[in-house]
mmCIF file of C-alpha atoms in Angstrom:
data_model
loop_
_atom_site.group_PDB
_atom_site.id
_atom_site.type_symbol
_atom_site.label_atom_id
_atom_site.label_comp_id
_atom_site.label_asym_id
_atom_site.label_seq_id
_atom_site.Cartn_x
_atom_site.Cartn_y
_atom_site.Cartn_z
ATOM 1 C CA MET C 465 58.739 -22.198 -83.953
ATOM 2 C CA GLY C 466 56.111 -19.558 -83.089
ATOM 3 C CA SER C 467 54.670 -21.625 -80.264
ATOM 4 C CA GLU C 468 58.159 -22.257 -78.858
ATOM 5 C CA LYS C 469 58.848 -18.498 -78.923
ATOM 6 C CA GLN C 470 55.575 -17.740 -77.157
ATOM 7 C CA GLY C 471 56.352 -20.380 -74.544
ATOM 8 C CA PHE C 472 59.779 -18.854 -73.969
ATOM 9 C CA ILE C 473 58.270 -15.365 -73.546
ATOM 10 C CA TRP C 474 55.677 -16.691 -71.061
ATOM 11 C CA LEU C 475 58.349 -18.563 -69.082
ATOM 12 C CA SER C 476 60.618 -15.515 -69.057
ATOM 13 C CA GLY C 477 57.778 -13.322 -67.806
ATOM 14 C CA LEU C 478 56.964 -15.785 -65.035
ATOM 15 C CA LEU C 479 60.628 -15.982 -64.028
ATOM 16 C CA PHE C 480 60.863 -12.179 -63.967
ATOM 17 C CA LEU C 481 57.767 -11.935 -61.757
ATOM 18 C CA ASN C 482 59.161 -14.486 -59.299
ATOM 19 C CA ILE C 483 62.538 -12.709 -59.171
ATOM 20 C CA PHE C 484 60.741 -9.385 -58.669
ATOM 21 C CA VAL C 485 58.679 -10.724 -55.780
ATOM 22 C CA LEU C 486 61.749 -12.253 -54.135
ATOM 23 C CA SER C 487 63.705 -9.013 -54.498
ATOM 24 C CA THR C 488 60.956 -7.023 -52.754
ATOM 25 C CA ALA C 489 60.197 -9.622 -50.062
ATOM 26 C CA ASP C 490 60.575 -8.833 -46.367
ATOM 27 C CA VAL C 491 61.275 -11.007 -43.327
ATOM 28 C CA HIS C 492 58.903 -10.821 -40.343
ATOM 29 C CA TYR C 493 59.285 -12.136 -36.797
ATOM 30 C CA TYR C 494 56.417 -12.936 -34.443
ATOM 31 C CA GLU C 495 56.509 -14.076 -30.827
ATOM 32 C CA PHE C 496 53.529 -16.169 -29.656
ATOM 33 C CA SER C 497 52.957 -17.272 -26.085
ATOM 34 C CA LEU C 498 50.555 -20.146 -25.513
ATOM 35 C CA GLN C 499 48.895 -19.759 -22.122
ATOM 36 C CA GLU C 500 45.784 -20.591 -20.166
ATOM 37 C CA SER C 501 43.573 -17.537 -19.703
ATOM 38 C CA LEU C 502 40.377 -16.859 -17.763
ATOM 39 C CA PHE C 503 37.571 -15.691 -20.083
ATOM 40 C CA THR C 504 33.930 -14.821 -19.419
ATOM 41 C CA LYS C 505 31.752 -15.369 -22.487
ATOM 42 C CA LEU C 506 28.289 -16.761 -23.186
ATOM 43 C CA CYS C 507 27.130 -16.438 -19.566
ATOM 44 C CA SER C 508 30.000 -18.465 -18.108
ATOM 45 C CA THR C 509 33.585 -18.067 -16.966
ATOM 46 C CA LYS C 510 36.157 -20.682 -17.900
ATOM 47 C CA ILE C 511 39.856 -21.217 -18.491
ATOM 48 C CA ILE C 512 40.756 -21.510 -22.183
ATOM 49 C CA LEU C 513 43.962 -21.878 -24.182
ATOM 50 C CA THR C 514 45.003 -18.648 -25.906
ATOM 51 C CA LEU C 515 47.921 -17.181 -27.778
ATOM 52 C CA ASN C 516 49.193 -13.934 -26.270
ATOM 53 C CA GLY C 517 46.135 -13.905 -24.024
ATOM 54 C CA SER C 518 43.695 -13.015 -26.820
ATOM 55 C CA PHE C 519 40.668 -14.735 -28.337
ATOM 56 C CA PRO C 520 40.742 -14.948 -31.314
ATOM 57 C CA GLY C 521 44.508 -15.087 -31.498
ATOM 58 C CA PRO C 522 46.851 -12.424 -32.941
ATOM 59 C CA GLU C 523 46.691 -11.618 -36.633
ATOM 60 C CA ILE C 524 49.705 -12.127 -38.882
ATOM 61 C CA ARG C 525 49.888 -9.439 -41.585
ATOM 62 C CA VAL C 526 52.559 -9.631 -44.297
ATOM 63 C CA ARG C 527 52.943 -9.286 -48.070
ATOM 64 C CA ARG C 528 53.040 -11.799 -50.878
ATOM 65 C CA GLY C 529 56.395 -13.584 -51.123
ATOM 66 C CA ASP C 530 57.540 -12.610 -47.621
ATOM 67 C CA THR C 531 59.250 -14.897 -45.120
ATOM 68 C CA VAL C 532 57.701 -15.271 -41.671
ATOM 69 C CA PHE C 533 59.261 -16.691 -38.521
ATOM 70 C CA VAL C 534 56.853 -17.440 -35.676
ATOM 71 C CA ASN C 535 58.426 -18.446 -32.363
ATOM 72 C CA VAL C 536 55.846 -20.166 -30.142
ATOM 73 C CA HIS C 537 56.516 -20.462 -26.406
ATOM 74 C CA ASN C 538 54.339 -23.058 -24.702
ATOM 75 C CA GLN C 539 53.544 -21.762 -21.212
ATOM 76 C CA ALA C 540 50.444 -23.955 -20.863
ATOM 77 C CA ASN C 541 50.069 -27.456 -19.467
ATOM 78 C CA TYR C 542 49.310 -29.113 -22.806
ATOM 79 C CA ALA C 543 51.464 -30.057 -25.780
ATOM 80 C CA VAL C 544 50.457 -28.279 -29.001
ATOM 81 C CA SER C 545 51.464 -27.671 -32.594
ATOM 82 C CA LEU C 546 50.180 -25.125 -35.101
ATOM 83 C CA ASP C 547 49.003 -25.526 -38.680
ATOM 84 C CA TRP C 548 49.338 -22.771 -41.298
ATOM 85 C CA GLU C 549 46.414 -23.745 -43.456
ATOM 86 C CA GLY C 550 46.815 -23.016 -47.162
ATOM 87 C CA VAL C 551 50.530 -22.195 -46.996
ATOM 88 C CA THR C 552 52.438 -24.508 -49.309
ATOM 89 C CA ASP C 553 56.038 -23.973 -48.154
ATOM 90 C CA THR C 554 56.506 -24.136 -44.407
ATOM 91 C CA ILE C 555 58.263 -26.023 -41.658
ATOM 92 C CA ASP C 556 54.904 -26.620 -40.041
ATOM 93 C CA GLY C 557 56.010 -28.354 -36.893
ATOM 94 C CA SER C 558 53.372 -31.073 -37.161
ATOM 95 C CA ASN C 559 56.111 -33.541 -36.224
ATOM 96 C CA ASN C 560 57.545 -31.100 -33.682
ATOM 97 C CA THR C 561 54.864 -30.945 -31.017
ATOM 98 C CA ILE C 562 55.714 -28.182 -28.556
ATOM 99 C CA GLN C 563 55.823 -29.621 -25.078
ATOM 100 C CA PRO C 564 54.968 -27.499 -22.007
ATOM 101 C CA GLY C 565 57.871 -25.215 -21.131
ATOM 102 C CA ARG C 566 59.443 -25.527 -24.598
ATOM 103 C CA ASN C 567 59.369 -23.421 -27.759
ATOM 104 C CA PHE C 568 59.486 -23.968 -31.504
ATOM 105 C CA THR C 569 60.086 -21.541 -34.391
ATOM 106 C CA TYR C 570 58.007 -22.007 -37.553
ATOM 107 C CA ASN C 571 59.641 -20.936 -40.819
ATOM 108 C CA ILE C 572 57.013 -19.896 -43.383
ATOM 109 C CA GLU C 573 58.093 -19.098 -46.943
ATOM 110 C CA LEU C 574 55.227 -17.451 -48.823
ATOM 111 C CA GLY C 575 54.891 -17.862 -52.570
ATOM 112 C CA ASP C 576 51.782 -17.064 -54.601
ATOM 113 C CA GLU C 577 49.398 -17.048 -51.621
ATOM 114 C CA ILE C 578 47.373 -13.816 -51.538
ATOM 115 C CA GLY C 579 44.409 -12.530 -49.562
ATOM 116 C CA THR C 580 43.392 -14.283 -46.370
ATOM 117 C CA LEU C 581 44.321 -17.613 -44.789
ATOM 118 C CA ARG C 582 44.113 -18.835 -41.218
ATOM 119 C CA TRP C 583 46.337 -20.520 -38.659
ATOM 120 C CA HIS C 584 45.148 -22.818 -35.864
ATOM 121 C CA ALA C 585 46.186 -25.490 -33.393
ATOM 122 C CA THR C 586 46.283 -28.932 -34.967
ATOM 123 C CA SER C 587 44.156 -30.678 -32.347
ATOM 124 C CA ALA C 588 40.417 -29.984 -32.566
ATOM 125 C CA TRP C 589 39.919 -29.130 -28.897
ATOM 126 C CA ALA C 590 42.791 -26.615 -28.857
ATOM 127 C CA ALA C 591 41.832 -25.145 -32.240
ATOM 128 C CA ALA C 592 38.478 -24.048 -30.771
ATOM 129 C CA THR C 593 40.276 -21.129 -29.091
ATOM 130 C CA VAL C 594 43.796 -21.137 -30.556
ATOM 131 C CA HIS C 595 43.400 -19.688 -34.037
ATOM 132 C CA GLY C 596 43.725 -16.453 -35.973
ATOM 133 C CA ALA C 597 43.939 -14.754 -39.349
ATOM 134 C CA PHE C 598 46.893 -14.837 -41.733
ATOM 135 C CA VAL C 599 46.561 -11.755 -43.960
ATOM 136 C CA ILE C 600 48.732 -11.616 -47.095
ATOM 137 C CA LEU C 601 48.703 -8.229 -48.826
ATOM 138 C CA PRO C 602 49.908 -7.580 -52.366
ATOM 139 C CA VAL C 603 53.480 -6.464 -52.875
ATOM 140 C CA ALA C 604 53.643 -2.678 -52.381
ATOM 141 C CA THR C 605 54.012 -2.077 -56.130
ATOM 142 C CA GLU C 606 51.162 -4.428 -57.074
ATOM 143 C CA ASP C 607 47.555 -3.437 -57.694
ATOM 144 C CA TYR C 608 44.504 -5.333 -56.536
ATOM 145 C CA PRO C 609 42.605 -7.035 -59.419
ATOM 146 C CA PHE C 610 39.517 -5.171 -58.167
ATOM 147 C CA PRO C 611 38.851 -1.605 -56.954
ATOM 148 C CA ALA C 612 41.346 -0.829 -54.195
ATOM 149 C CA PRO C 613 39.724 -0.815 -50.743
ATOM 150 C CA THR C 614 40.073 2.192 -48.465
ATOM 151 C CA SER C 615 40.349 -0.118 -45.445
ATOM 152 C CA ASP C 616 39.949 -3.752 -44.444
ATOM 153 C CA GLN C 617 38.403 -5.702 -41.577
ATOM 154 C CA THR C 618 38.928 -9.273 -40.443
ATOM 155 C CA ILE C 619 35.876 -11.064 -39.056
ATOM 156 C CA ILE C 620 36.352 -14.444 -37.360
ATOM 157 C CA LEU C 621 33.306 -16.552 -36.574
ATOM 158 C CA ASP C 622 34.271 -18.730 -33.614
ATOM 159 C CA ALA C 623 32.400 -20.424 -30.780
ATOM 160 C CA TYR C 624 29.281 -18.634 -32.055
ATOM 161 C CA THR C 625 30.851 -15.223 -31.560
ATOM 162 C CA ILE C 626 32.031 -12.506 -33.954
ATOM 163 C CA ASN C 627 35.674 -11.735 -33.171
ATOM 164 C CA GLY C 628 35.084 -13.088 -29.674
ATOM 165 C CA HIS C 629 31.961 -10.951 -29.046
ATOM 166 C CA PRO C 630 28.727 -12.905 -28.402
ATOM 167 C CA GLY C 631 26.406 -10.027 -29.307
ATOM 168 C CA GLU C 632 22.904 -9.380 -28.023
ATOM 169 C CA THR C 633 21.245 -12.730 -28.675
ATOM 170 C CA TYR C 634 22.360 -14.649 -25.580
ATOM 171 C CA GLY C 635 21.059 -12.197 -22.970
ATOM 172 C CA CYS C 636 24.137 -12.297 -20.738
ATOM 173 C CA SER C 637 24.770 -9.115 -18.756
ATOM 174 C CA ASN C 638 28.522 -9.144 -19.390
ATOM 175 C CA ASP C 639 28.403 -9.918 -23.108
ATOM 176 C CA THR C 640 29.834 -7.476 -25.650
ATOM 177 C CA THR C 641 28.865 -6.797 -29.263
ATOM 178 C CA PHE C 642 31.270 -6.504 -32.193
ATOM 179 C CA GLU C 643 31.027 -3.175 -34.024
ATOM 180 C CA MET C 644 32.481 -2.223 -37.406
ATOM 181 C CA GLN C 645 32.536 1.489 -38.208
ATOM 182 C CA VAL C 646 32.368 2.564 -41.847
ATOM 183 C CA ASP C 647 32.223 5.770 -43.850
ATOM 184 C CA TYR C 648 29.398 6.352 -46.307
ATOM 185 C CA GLN C 649 30.555 5.298 -49.806
ATOM 186 C CA GLY C 650 33.867 3.994 -48.536
ATOM 187 C CA LEU C 651 35.105 0.656 -49.871
ATOM 188 C CA TYR C 652 36.047 -2.103 -47.415
ATOM 189 C CA LEU C 653 37.723 -5.462 -47.903
ATOM 190 C CA VAL C 654 36.102 -7.751 -45.326
ATOM 191 C CA ARG C 655 37.915 -11.007 -44.568
ATOM 192 C CA VAL C 656 35.445 -13.556 -43.168
ATOM 193 C CA ILE C 657 36.801 -16.732 -41.524
ATOM 194 C CA ASN C 658 34.659 -19.606 -40.265
ATOM 195 C CA ALA C 659 36.628 -21.005 -37.324
ATOM 196 C CA VAL C 660 33.687 -23.040 -35.978
ATOM 197 C CA ALA C 661 34.894 -26.631 -36.100
ATOM 198 C CA ASN C 662 31.794 -28.589 -37.127
ATOM 199 C CA GLU C 663 29.272 -26.028 -38.344
ATOM 200 C CA THR C 664 28.600 -24.385 -41.682
ATOM 201 C CA MET C 665 27.947 -20.715 -40.963
ATOM 202 C CA VAL C 666 25.808 -18.169 -42.816
ATOM 203 C CA PHE C 667 26.985 -14.546 -42.714
ATOM 204 C CA ASP C 668 25.235 -11.382 -43.881
ATOM 205 C CA ILE C 669 25.038 -7.632 -43.304
ATOM 206 C CA GLU C 670 21.554 -6.170 -43.178
ATOM 207 C CA ASN C 671 20.573 -4.308 -46.408
ATOM 208 C CA HIS C 672 24.070 -4.607 -47.912
ATOM 209 C CA ARG C 673 25.260 -6.666 -50.858
ATOM 210 C CA LEU C 674 28.694 -8.282 -50.819
ATOM 211 C CA THR C 675 31.124 -8.770 -53.705
ATOM 212 C CA ILE C 676 33.198 -11.950 -53.407
ATOM 213 C CA VAL C 677 36.785 -11.362 -54.595
ATOM 214 C CA GLY C 678 38.804 -14.157 -52.962
ATOM 215 C CA GLN C 679 38.715 -17.484 -51.132
ATOM 216 C CA ASN C 680 41.268 -19.412 -49.088
ATOM 217 C CA GLY C 681 44.351 -17.446 -50.069
ATOM 218 C CA THR C 682 43.662 -16.763 -53.745
ATOM 219 C CA TYR C 683 41.759 -14.263 -55.855
ATOM 220 C CA THR C 684 38.540 -15.350 -57.572
ATOM 221 C CA ASN C 685 36.282 -13.988 -60.262
ATOM 222 C CA ARG C 686 33.989 -11.365 -58.787
ATOM 223 C CA SER C 687 30.477 -12.460 -57.860
ATOM 224 C CA PHE C 688 27.673 -10.770 -55.945
ATOM 225 C CA THR C 689 25.633 -12.082 -53.056
ATOM 226 C CA ASN C 690 23.432 -11.037 -50.157
ATOM 227 C CA SER C 691 24.952 -13.604 -47.790
ATOM 228 C CA LEU C 692 27.911 -15.970 -47.459
ATOM 229 C CA THR C 693 27.763 -19.676 -46.649
ATOM 230 C CA LEU C 694 31.070 -20.813 -45.173
ATOM 231 C CA ALA C 695 32.032 -24.433 -44.549
ATOM 232 C CA PRO C 696 34.162 -25.179 -41.454
ATOM 233 C CA GLY C 697 37.588 -23.609 -41.964
ATOM 234 C CA GLN C 698 36.567 -21.696 -45.089
ATOM 235 C CA VAL C 699 37.778 -18.141 -45.715
ATOM 236 C CA ILE C 700 36.021 -15.694 -48.058
ATOM 237 C CA ASP C 701 37.158 -12.159 -48.932
ATOM 238 C CA VAL C 702 34.421 -9.698 -49.920
ATOM 239 C CA LEU C 703 34.127 -6.041 -50.855
ATOM 240 C CA LEU C 704 31.606 -3.977 -48.904
ATOM 241 C CA PHE C 705 30.345 -0.658 -50.291
ATOM 242 C CA PRO C 706 28.341 1.169 -47.597
ATOM 243 C CA ASN C 707 25.721 3.109 -49.564
ATOM 244 C CA GLN C 708 22.628 2.938 -47.369
ATOM 245 C CA ASN C 709 21.009 5.600 -45.213
ATOM 246 C CA VAL C 710 23.361 6.596 -42.423
ATOM 247 C CA GLY C 711 22.629 4.606 -39.274
ATOM 248 C CA HIS C 712 23.464 1.156 -37.976
ATOM 249 C CA TYR C 713 22.732 -2.275 -39.451
ATOM 250 C CA TYR C 714 22.961 -5.771 -38.020
ATOM 251 C CA ILE C 715 25.820 -8.088 -38.927
ATOM 252 C CA THR C 716 24.500 -11.634 -38.476
ATOM 253 C CA ALA C 717 26.254 -14.993 -38.234
ATOM 254 C CA ARG C 718 24.152 -18.106 -37.748
ATOM 255 C CA SER C 719 24.724 -21.820 -38.000
ATOM 256 C CA SER C 720 23.135 -23.443 -41.047
ATOM 257 C CA SER C 721 21.239 -25.727 -38.663
ATOM 258 C CA GLY C 722 19.625 -22.650 -37.127
ATOM 259 C CA THR C 723 20.595 -23.648 -33.595
ATOM 260 C CA HIS C 724 22.966 -20.737 -32.940
ATOM 261 C CA ILE C 725 22.924 -17.074 -33.956
ATOM 262 C CA THR C 726 24.983 -14.056 -33.015
ATOM 263 C CA ASN C 727 25.060 -10.493 -34.229
ATOM 264 C CA GLY C 728 27.227 -7.424 -34.494
ATOM 265 C CA ILE C 729 26.720 -3.852 -35.647
ATOM 266 C CA LEU C 730 27.763 -2.060 -38.849
ATOM 267 C CA ARG C 731 27.749 1.618 -37.902
ATOM 268 C CA TYR C 732 28.081 4.563 -40.303
ATOM 269 C CA THR C 733 30.333 7.323 -38.959
ATOM 270 C CA THR C 734 29.789 10.029 -41.591
ATOM 271 C CA THR C 735 26.724 11.554 -43.221
ATOM 272 C CA THR C 736 25.697 11.528 -46.864
ATOM 273 C CA THR C 737 26.757 14.442 -49.067
ATOM 274 C CA SER C 738 24.243 16.423 -51.140
ATOM 275 C CA LEU C 739 25.383 17.546 -54.595
#
């Protein structure tokens, strides 16, 4: 009898939580335009597929339990479809390839997904440039299961760039370098996505330890590391606590094979305080 009562209480609590999330859920609408854009990166200029003319693509930012409609207009010369990796309840359009000149609206019903996921084109060649972050925040009345960050930053490793910036390692005159500005003793949730199709990537920030708090759309037990090793498509959420001497430090992403490396800059914007 006692076990049955406990089971009823647990089930009732779960039902209440689900009803609560549904009652606080919002509906979001996004408009994506697939197009061919001229980009100059890595010492060359080429035409690539993009969404809304950006590389990486636009970020989706919603809350747990929300509903998301994404209307994709295909203004390119190639048929595409998108995949919402890690989302369990979606009309994903995998059987509704969007032909040139047509559009398709994806209906995404979020459940328990939390943290960071990614979206991308289903074909490998298109996914190299058509991809982006899918950020799922807690419900407004929910707390993080770790110290609440003061800010967050998404970092996408793609085509051996950091958020589309090749950094200083390639020696191209028109290359740009990604820069993340932080306050001394702030707390940052950094969302790291490996969008490189066939390479495991190693990510680190010079002289800074990272606290892993989530992976692939779910929270995890906290663990500490000096660097991250991300398989193709993997997403890892980490806490960053900038507590070093004020200055700038290299952010480094390199392939595990050692054949490619790129860097960015972590730059402190405030000075230390003497007590």
